PDB file of C-alpha atoms and ligand atoms in Angstrom:
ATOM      1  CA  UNK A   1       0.000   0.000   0.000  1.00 47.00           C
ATOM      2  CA  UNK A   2       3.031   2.268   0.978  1.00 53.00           C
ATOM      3  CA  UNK A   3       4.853   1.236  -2.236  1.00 54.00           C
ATOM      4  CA  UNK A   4       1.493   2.150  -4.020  1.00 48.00           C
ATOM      5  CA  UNK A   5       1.233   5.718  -2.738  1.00 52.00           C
ATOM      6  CA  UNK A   6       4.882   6.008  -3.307  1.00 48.00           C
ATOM      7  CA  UNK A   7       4.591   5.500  -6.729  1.00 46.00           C
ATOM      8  CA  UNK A   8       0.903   7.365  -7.649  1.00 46.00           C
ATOM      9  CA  UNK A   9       3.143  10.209  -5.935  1.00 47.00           C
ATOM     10  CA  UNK A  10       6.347   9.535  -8.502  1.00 46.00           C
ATOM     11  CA  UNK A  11       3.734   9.190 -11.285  1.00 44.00           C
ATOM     12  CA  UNK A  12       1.628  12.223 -10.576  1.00 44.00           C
ATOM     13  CA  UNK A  13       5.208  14.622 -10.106  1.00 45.00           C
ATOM     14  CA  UNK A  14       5.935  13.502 -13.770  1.00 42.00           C
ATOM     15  CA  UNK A  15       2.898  14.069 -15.459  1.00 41.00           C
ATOM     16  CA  UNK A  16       2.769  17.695 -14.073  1.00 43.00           C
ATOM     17  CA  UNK A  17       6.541  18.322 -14.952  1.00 43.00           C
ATOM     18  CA  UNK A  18       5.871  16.864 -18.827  1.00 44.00           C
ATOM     19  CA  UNK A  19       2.094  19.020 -18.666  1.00 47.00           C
ATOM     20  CA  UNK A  20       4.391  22.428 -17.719  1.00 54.00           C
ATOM     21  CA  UNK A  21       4.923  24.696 -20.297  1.00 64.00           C
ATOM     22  CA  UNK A  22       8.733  24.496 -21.417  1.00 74.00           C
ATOM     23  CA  UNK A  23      10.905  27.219 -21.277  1.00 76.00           C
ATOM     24  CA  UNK A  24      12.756  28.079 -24.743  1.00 76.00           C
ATOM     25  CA  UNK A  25      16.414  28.146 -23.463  1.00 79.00           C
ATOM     26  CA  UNK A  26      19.460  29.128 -26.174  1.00 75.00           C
ATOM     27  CA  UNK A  27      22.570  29.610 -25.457  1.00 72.00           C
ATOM     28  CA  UNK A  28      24.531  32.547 -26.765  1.00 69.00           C
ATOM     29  CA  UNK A  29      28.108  32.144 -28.468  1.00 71.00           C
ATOM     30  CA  UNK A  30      30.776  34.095 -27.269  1.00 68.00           C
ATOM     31  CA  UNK A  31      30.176  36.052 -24.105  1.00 68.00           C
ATOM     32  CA  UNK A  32      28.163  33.774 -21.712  1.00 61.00           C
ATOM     33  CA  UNK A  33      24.461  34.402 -22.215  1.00 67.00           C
ATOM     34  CA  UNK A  34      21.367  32.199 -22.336  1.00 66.00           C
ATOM     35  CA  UNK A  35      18.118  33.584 -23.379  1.00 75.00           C
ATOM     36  CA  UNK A  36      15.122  31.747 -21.257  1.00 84.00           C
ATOM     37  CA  UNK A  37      11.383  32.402 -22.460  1.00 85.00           C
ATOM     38  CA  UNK A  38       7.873  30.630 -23.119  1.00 90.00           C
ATOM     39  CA  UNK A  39       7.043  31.661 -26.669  1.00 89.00           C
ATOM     40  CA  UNK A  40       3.298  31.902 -25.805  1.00 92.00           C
ATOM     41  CA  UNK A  41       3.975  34.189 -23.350  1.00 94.00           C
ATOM     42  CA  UNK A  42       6.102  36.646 -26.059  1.00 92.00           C
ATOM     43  CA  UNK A  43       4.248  36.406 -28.178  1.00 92.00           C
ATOM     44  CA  UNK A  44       1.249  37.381 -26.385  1.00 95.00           C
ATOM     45  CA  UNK A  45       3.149  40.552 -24.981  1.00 94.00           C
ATOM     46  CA  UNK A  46       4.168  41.418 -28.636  1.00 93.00           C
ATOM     47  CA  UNK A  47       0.548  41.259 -29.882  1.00 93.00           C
ATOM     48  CA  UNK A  48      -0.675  43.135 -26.955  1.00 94.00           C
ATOM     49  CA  UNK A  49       1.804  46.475 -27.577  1.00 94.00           C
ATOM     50  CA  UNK A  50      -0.219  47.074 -30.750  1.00 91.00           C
ATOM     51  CA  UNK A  51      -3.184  47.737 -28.489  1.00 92.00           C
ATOM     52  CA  UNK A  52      -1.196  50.004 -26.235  1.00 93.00           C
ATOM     53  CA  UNK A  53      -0.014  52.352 -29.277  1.00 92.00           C
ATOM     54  CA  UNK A  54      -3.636  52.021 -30.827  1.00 90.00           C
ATOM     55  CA  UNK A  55      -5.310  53.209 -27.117  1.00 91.00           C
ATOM     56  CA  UNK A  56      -2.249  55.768 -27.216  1.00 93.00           C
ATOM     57  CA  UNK A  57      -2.908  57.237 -30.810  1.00 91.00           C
ATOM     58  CA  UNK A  58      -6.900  57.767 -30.303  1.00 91.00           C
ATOM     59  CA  UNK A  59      -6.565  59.293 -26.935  1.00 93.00           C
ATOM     60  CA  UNK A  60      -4.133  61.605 -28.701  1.00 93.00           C
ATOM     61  CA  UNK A  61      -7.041  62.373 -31.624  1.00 91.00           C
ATOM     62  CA  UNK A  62      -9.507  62.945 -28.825  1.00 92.00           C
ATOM     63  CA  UNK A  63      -7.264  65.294 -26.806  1.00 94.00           C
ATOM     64  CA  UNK A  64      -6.446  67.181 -29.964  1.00 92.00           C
ATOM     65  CA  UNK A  65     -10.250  67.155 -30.493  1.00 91.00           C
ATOM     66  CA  UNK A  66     -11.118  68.822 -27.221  1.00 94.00           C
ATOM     67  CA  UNK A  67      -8.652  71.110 -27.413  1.00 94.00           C
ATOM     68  CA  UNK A  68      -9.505  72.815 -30.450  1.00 93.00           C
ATOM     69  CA  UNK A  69     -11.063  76.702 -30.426  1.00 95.00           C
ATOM     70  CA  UNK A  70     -14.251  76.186 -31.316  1.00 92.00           C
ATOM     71  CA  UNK A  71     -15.026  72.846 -28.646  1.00 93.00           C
ATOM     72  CA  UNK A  72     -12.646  74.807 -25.758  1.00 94.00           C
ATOM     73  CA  UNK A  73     -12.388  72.189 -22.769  1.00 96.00           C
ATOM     74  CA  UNK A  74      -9.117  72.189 -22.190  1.00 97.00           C
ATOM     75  CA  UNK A  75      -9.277  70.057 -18.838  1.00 97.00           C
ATOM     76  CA  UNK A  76     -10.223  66.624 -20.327  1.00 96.00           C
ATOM     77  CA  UNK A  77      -7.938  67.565 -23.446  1.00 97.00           C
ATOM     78  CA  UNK A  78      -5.118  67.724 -21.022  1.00 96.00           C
ATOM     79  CA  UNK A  79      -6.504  64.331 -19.148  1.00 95.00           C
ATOM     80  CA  UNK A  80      -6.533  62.971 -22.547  1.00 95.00           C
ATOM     81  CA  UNK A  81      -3.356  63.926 -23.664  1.00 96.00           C
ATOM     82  CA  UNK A  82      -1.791  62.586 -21.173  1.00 95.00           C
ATOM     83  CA  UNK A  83      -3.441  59.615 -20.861  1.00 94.00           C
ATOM     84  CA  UNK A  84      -1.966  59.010 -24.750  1.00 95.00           C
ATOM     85  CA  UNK A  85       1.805  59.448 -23.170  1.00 96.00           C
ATOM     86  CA  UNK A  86       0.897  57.141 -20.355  1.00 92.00           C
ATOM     87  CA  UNK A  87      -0.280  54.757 -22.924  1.00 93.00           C
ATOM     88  CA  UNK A  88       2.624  55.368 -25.012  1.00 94.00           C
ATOM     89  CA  UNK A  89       4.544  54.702 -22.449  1.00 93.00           C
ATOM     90  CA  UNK A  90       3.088  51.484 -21.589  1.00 91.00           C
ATOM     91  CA  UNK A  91       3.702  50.012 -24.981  1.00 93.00           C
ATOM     92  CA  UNK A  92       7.578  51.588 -24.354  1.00 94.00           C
ATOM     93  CA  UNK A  93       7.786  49.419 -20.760  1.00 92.00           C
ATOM     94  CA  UNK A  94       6.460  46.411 -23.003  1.00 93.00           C
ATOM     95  CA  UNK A  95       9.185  46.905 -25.476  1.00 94.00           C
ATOM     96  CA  UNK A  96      11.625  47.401 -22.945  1.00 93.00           C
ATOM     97  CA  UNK A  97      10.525  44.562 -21.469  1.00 93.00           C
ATOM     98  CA  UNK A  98      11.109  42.263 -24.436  1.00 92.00           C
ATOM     99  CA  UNK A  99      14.775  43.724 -24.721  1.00 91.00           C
ATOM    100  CA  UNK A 100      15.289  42.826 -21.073  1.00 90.00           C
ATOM    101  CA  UNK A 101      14.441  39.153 -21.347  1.00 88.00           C
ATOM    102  CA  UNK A 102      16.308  39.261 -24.962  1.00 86.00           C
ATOM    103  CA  UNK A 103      13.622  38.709 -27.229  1.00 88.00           C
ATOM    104  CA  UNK A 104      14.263  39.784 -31.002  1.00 84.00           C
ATOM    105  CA  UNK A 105      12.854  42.976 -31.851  1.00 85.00           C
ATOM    106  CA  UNK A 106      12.059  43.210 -35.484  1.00 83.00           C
ATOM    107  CA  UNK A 107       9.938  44.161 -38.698  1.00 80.00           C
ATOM    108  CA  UNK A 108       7.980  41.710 -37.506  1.00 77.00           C
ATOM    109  CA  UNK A 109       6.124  43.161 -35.312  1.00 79.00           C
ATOM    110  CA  UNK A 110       4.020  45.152 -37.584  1.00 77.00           C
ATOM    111  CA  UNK A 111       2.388  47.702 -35.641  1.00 79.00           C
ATOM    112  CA  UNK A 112       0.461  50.158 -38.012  1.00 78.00           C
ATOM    113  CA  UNK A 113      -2.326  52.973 -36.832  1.00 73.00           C
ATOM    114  CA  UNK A 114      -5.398  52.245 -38.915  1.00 69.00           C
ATOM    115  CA  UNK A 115      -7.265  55.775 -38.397  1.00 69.00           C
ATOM    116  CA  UNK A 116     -10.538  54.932 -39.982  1.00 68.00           C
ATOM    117  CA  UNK A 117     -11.140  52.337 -38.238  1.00 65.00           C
ATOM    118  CA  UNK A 118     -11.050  53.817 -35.008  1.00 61.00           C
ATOM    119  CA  UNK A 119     -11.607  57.252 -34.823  1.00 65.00           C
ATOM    120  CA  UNK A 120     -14.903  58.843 -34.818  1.00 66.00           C
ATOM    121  CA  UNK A 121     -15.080  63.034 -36.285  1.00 67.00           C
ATOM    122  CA  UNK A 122     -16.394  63.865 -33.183  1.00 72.00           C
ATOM    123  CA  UNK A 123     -17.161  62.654 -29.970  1.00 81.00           C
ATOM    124  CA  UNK A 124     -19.623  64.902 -26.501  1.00 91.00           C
ATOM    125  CA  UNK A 125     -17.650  65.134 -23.475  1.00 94.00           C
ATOM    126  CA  UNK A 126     -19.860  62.326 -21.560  1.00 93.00           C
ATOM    127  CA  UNK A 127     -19.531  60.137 -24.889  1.00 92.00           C
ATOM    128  CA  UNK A 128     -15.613  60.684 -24.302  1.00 93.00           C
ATOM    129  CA  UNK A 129     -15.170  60.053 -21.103  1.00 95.00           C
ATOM    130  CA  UNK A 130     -17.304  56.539 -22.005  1.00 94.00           C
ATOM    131  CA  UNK A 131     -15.367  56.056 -25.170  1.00 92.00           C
ATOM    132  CA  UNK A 132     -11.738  56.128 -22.557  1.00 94.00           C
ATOM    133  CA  UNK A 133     -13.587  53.686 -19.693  1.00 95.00           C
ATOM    134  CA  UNK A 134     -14.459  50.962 -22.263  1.00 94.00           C
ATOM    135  CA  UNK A 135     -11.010  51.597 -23.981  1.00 93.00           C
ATOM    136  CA  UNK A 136      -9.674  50.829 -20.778  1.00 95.00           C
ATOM    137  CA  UNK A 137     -12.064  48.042 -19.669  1.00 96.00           C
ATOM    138  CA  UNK A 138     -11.126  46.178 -22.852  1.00 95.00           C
ATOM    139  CA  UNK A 139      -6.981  47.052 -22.291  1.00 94.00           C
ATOM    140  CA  UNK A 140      -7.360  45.467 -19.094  1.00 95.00           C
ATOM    141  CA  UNK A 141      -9.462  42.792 -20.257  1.00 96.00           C
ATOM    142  CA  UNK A 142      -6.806  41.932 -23.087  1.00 95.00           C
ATOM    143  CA  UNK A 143      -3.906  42.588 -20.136  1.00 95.00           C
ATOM    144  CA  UNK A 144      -5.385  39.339 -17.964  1.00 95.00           C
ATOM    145  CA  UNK A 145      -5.252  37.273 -21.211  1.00 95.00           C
ATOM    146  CA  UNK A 146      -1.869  38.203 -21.295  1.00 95.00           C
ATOM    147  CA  UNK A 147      -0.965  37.179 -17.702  1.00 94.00           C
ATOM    148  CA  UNK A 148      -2.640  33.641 -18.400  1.00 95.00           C
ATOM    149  CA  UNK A 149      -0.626  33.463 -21.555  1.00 95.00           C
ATOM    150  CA  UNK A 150       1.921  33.828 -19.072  1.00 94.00           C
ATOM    151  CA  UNK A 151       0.919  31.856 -16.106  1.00 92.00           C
ATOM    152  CA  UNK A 152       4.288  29.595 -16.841  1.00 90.00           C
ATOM    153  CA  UNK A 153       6.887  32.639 -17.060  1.00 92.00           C
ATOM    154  CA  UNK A 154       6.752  33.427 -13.588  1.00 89.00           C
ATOM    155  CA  UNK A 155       8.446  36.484 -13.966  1.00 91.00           C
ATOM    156  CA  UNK A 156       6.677  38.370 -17.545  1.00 91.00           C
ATOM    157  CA  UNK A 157       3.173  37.383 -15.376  1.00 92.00           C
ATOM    158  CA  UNK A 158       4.646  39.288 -12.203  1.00 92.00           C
ATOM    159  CA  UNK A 159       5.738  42.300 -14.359  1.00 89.00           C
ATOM    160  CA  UNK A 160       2.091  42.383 -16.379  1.00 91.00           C
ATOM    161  CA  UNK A 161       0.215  42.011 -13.190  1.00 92.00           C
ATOM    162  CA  UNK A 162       2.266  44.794 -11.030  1.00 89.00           C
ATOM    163  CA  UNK A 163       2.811  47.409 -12.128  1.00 85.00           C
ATOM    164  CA  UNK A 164       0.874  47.268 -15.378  1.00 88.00           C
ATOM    165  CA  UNK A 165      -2.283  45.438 -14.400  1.00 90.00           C
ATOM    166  CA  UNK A 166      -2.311  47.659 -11.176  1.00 89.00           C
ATOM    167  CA  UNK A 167      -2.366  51.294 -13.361  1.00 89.00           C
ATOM    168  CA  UNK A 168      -4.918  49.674 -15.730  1.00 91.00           C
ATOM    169  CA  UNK A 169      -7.039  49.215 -12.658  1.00 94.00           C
ATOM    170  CA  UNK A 170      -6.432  52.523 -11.028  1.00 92.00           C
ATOM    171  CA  UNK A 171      -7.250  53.842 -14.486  1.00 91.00           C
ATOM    172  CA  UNK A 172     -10.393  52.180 -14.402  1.00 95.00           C
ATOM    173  CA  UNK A 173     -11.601  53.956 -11.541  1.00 95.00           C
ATOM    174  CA  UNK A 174     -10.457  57.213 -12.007  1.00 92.00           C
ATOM    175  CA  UNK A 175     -12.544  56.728 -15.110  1.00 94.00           C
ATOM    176  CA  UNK A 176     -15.403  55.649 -13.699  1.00 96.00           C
ATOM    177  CA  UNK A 177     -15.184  58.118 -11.088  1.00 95.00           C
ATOM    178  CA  UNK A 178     -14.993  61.138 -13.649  1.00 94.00           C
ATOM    179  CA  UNK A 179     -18.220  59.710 -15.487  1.00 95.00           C
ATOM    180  CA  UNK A 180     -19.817  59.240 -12.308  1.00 95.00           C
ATOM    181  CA  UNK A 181     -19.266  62.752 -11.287  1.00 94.00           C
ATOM    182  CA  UNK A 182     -20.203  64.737 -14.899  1.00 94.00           C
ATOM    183  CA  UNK A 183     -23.335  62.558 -14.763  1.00 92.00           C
ATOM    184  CA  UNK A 184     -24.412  63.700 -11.295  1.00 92.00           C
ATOM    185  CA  UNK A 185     -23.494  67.504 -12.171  1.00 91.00           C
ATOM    186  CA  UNK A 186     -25.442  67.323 -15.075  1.00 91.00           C
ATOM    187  CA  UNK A 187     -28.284  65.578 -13.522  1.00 90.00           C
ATOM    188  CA  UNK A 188     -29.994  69.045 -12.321  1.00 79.00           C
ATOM    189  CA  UNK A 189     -29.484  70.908 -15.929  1.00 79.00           C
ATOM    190  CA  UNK A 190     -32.417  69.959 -17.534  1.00 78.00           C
ATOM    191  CA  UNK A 191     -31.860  72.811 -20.334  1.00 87.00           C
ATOM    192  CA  UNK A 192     -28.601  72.658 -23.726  1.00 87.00           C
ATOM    193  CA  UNK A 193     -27.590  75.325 -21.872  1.00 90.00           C
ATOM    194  CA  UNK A 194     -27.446  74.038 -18.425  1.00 89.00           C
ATOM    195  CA  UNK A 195     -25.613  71.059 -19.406  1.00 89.00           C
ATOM    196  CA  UNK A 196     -23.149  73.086 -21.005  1.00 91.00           C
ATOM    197  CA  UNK A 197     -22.662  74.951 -17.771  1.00 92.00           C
ATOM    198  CA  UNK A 198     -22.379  71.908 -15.831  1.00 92.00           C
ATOM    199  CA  UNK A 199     -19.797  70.350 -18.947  1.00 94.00           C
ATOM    200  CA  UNK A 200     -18.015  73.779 -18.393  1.00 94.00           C
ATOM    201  CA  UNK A 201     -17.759  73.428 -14.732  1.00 94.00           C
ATOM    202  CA  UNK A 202     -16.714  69.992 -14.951  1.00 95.00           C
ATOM    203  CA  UNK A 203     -13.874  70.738 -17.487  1.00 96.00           C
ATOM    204  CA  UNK A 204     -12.614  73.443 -14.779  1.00 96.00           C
ATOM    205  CA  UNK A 205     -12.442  70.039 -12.284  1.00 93.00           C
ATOM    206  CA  UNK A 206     -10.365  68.420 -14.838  1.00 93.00           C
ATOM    207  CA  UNK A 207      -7.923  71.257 -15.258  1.00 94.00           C
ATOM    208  CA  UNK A 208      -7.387  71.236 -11.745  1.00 93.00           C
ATOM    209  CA  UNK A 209      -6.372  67.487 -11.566  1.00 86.00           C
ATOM    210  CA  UNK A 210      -9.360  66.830  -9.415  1.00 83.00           C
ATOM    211  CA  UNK A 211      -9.350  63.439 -11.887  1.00 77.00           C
TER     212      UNK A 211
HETATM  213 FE1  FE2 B   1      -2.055  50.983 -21.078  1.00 97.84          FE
END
């Protein structure tokens, strides 16, 4: 019976080290090196920058959109502008990341900005604000895919979950915060030109980095 465990025990270790995903070892020439990484996790991380630069390139558009003479709010312009460098920068940390564990960075990649297919011409400040938190929702979304892709390179699901998964969720909120709090302002403008007050008032929050 004690042999039996024994062996059930022996049995089940080597199934679960055969089931693990393997790591893609090679060993440089030269220099000592050795480049370690599960391929499904790269090239999950490598697909997932292209959303990074896409969120990056439409919160630019929007910011530039909002900033403009005629549609004046310059507080969510700024919140959107820099939302499209912190994005920008995200897809930079990913990049960097790839460099760090050695992983070839080349044409084939293929990142491209396809502006018709996701810009709008124009966008209301409450439709913007919902346009950013379902940008986000879906980032974050695509982000835990990521970390499962991931689940067997201990150290690409650490980075993805903290600090990047952590922003994506304190982005979130913020987000969902800011609609919250332009829907509750506007909620005692019944009038076009109430609403544009309480828009107006709301940008001035903005501005001041109360989001
Ligand atoms: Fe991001």
């Amino acid at each position: 019976m004690h042999r039996l465990s024994l062996f059930m025990i022996a049995l089940v270790g080597c199934l679960s080290i055969t089931g693990a995903t393997e790591f893609n070892c090679k060993r440089g020439t030269g220099f000592p090196k050795e480049v370690c990484y599960v391929p499904e996790c790269t090239n999950a991380i490598k697909d997932h920058i292209k959303y990074e630069f896409n969120a990056a390139f439409k919160y630019m558009y929007m910011g530039a959109y909002f900033g403009q003479d005629v549609v004046d709010r310059p507080g969510i312009s700024k919140f959107l502008l820099e939302a499209a460098s912190e994005e920008r920068s995200h897809a930079i940390q990913m990049l960097d990341y790839l460099n760090l564990r050695g992983i070839k960075i080349d044409s084939t990649l293929g990142y491209s900005f396809d502006a018709d297919t996701i810009l709008e011409t124009s966008f209301t400040y409450q439709g913007a604000l919902e346009e950013a938190l379902n940008m986000e929702i879906e980032v974050t979304d695509l982000i835990n895919n990521v970390v499962a892709k991931c689940a067997d390179d201990y150290h690409g699901a650490d980075v993805f979950t903290n600090p990047i998964l952590d922003e994506q969720h304190d982005g979130v909120r913020k987000l969902q915060g800011a609609v919250k709090a332009l829907h509750d302002l506007s909620a005692g403008y019944g009038t076009p030109a109430g609403l544009n007050l309480a828009e107006y008032l709301f940008d001035k929050k903005m501005m001041s980095g109360e989001f």
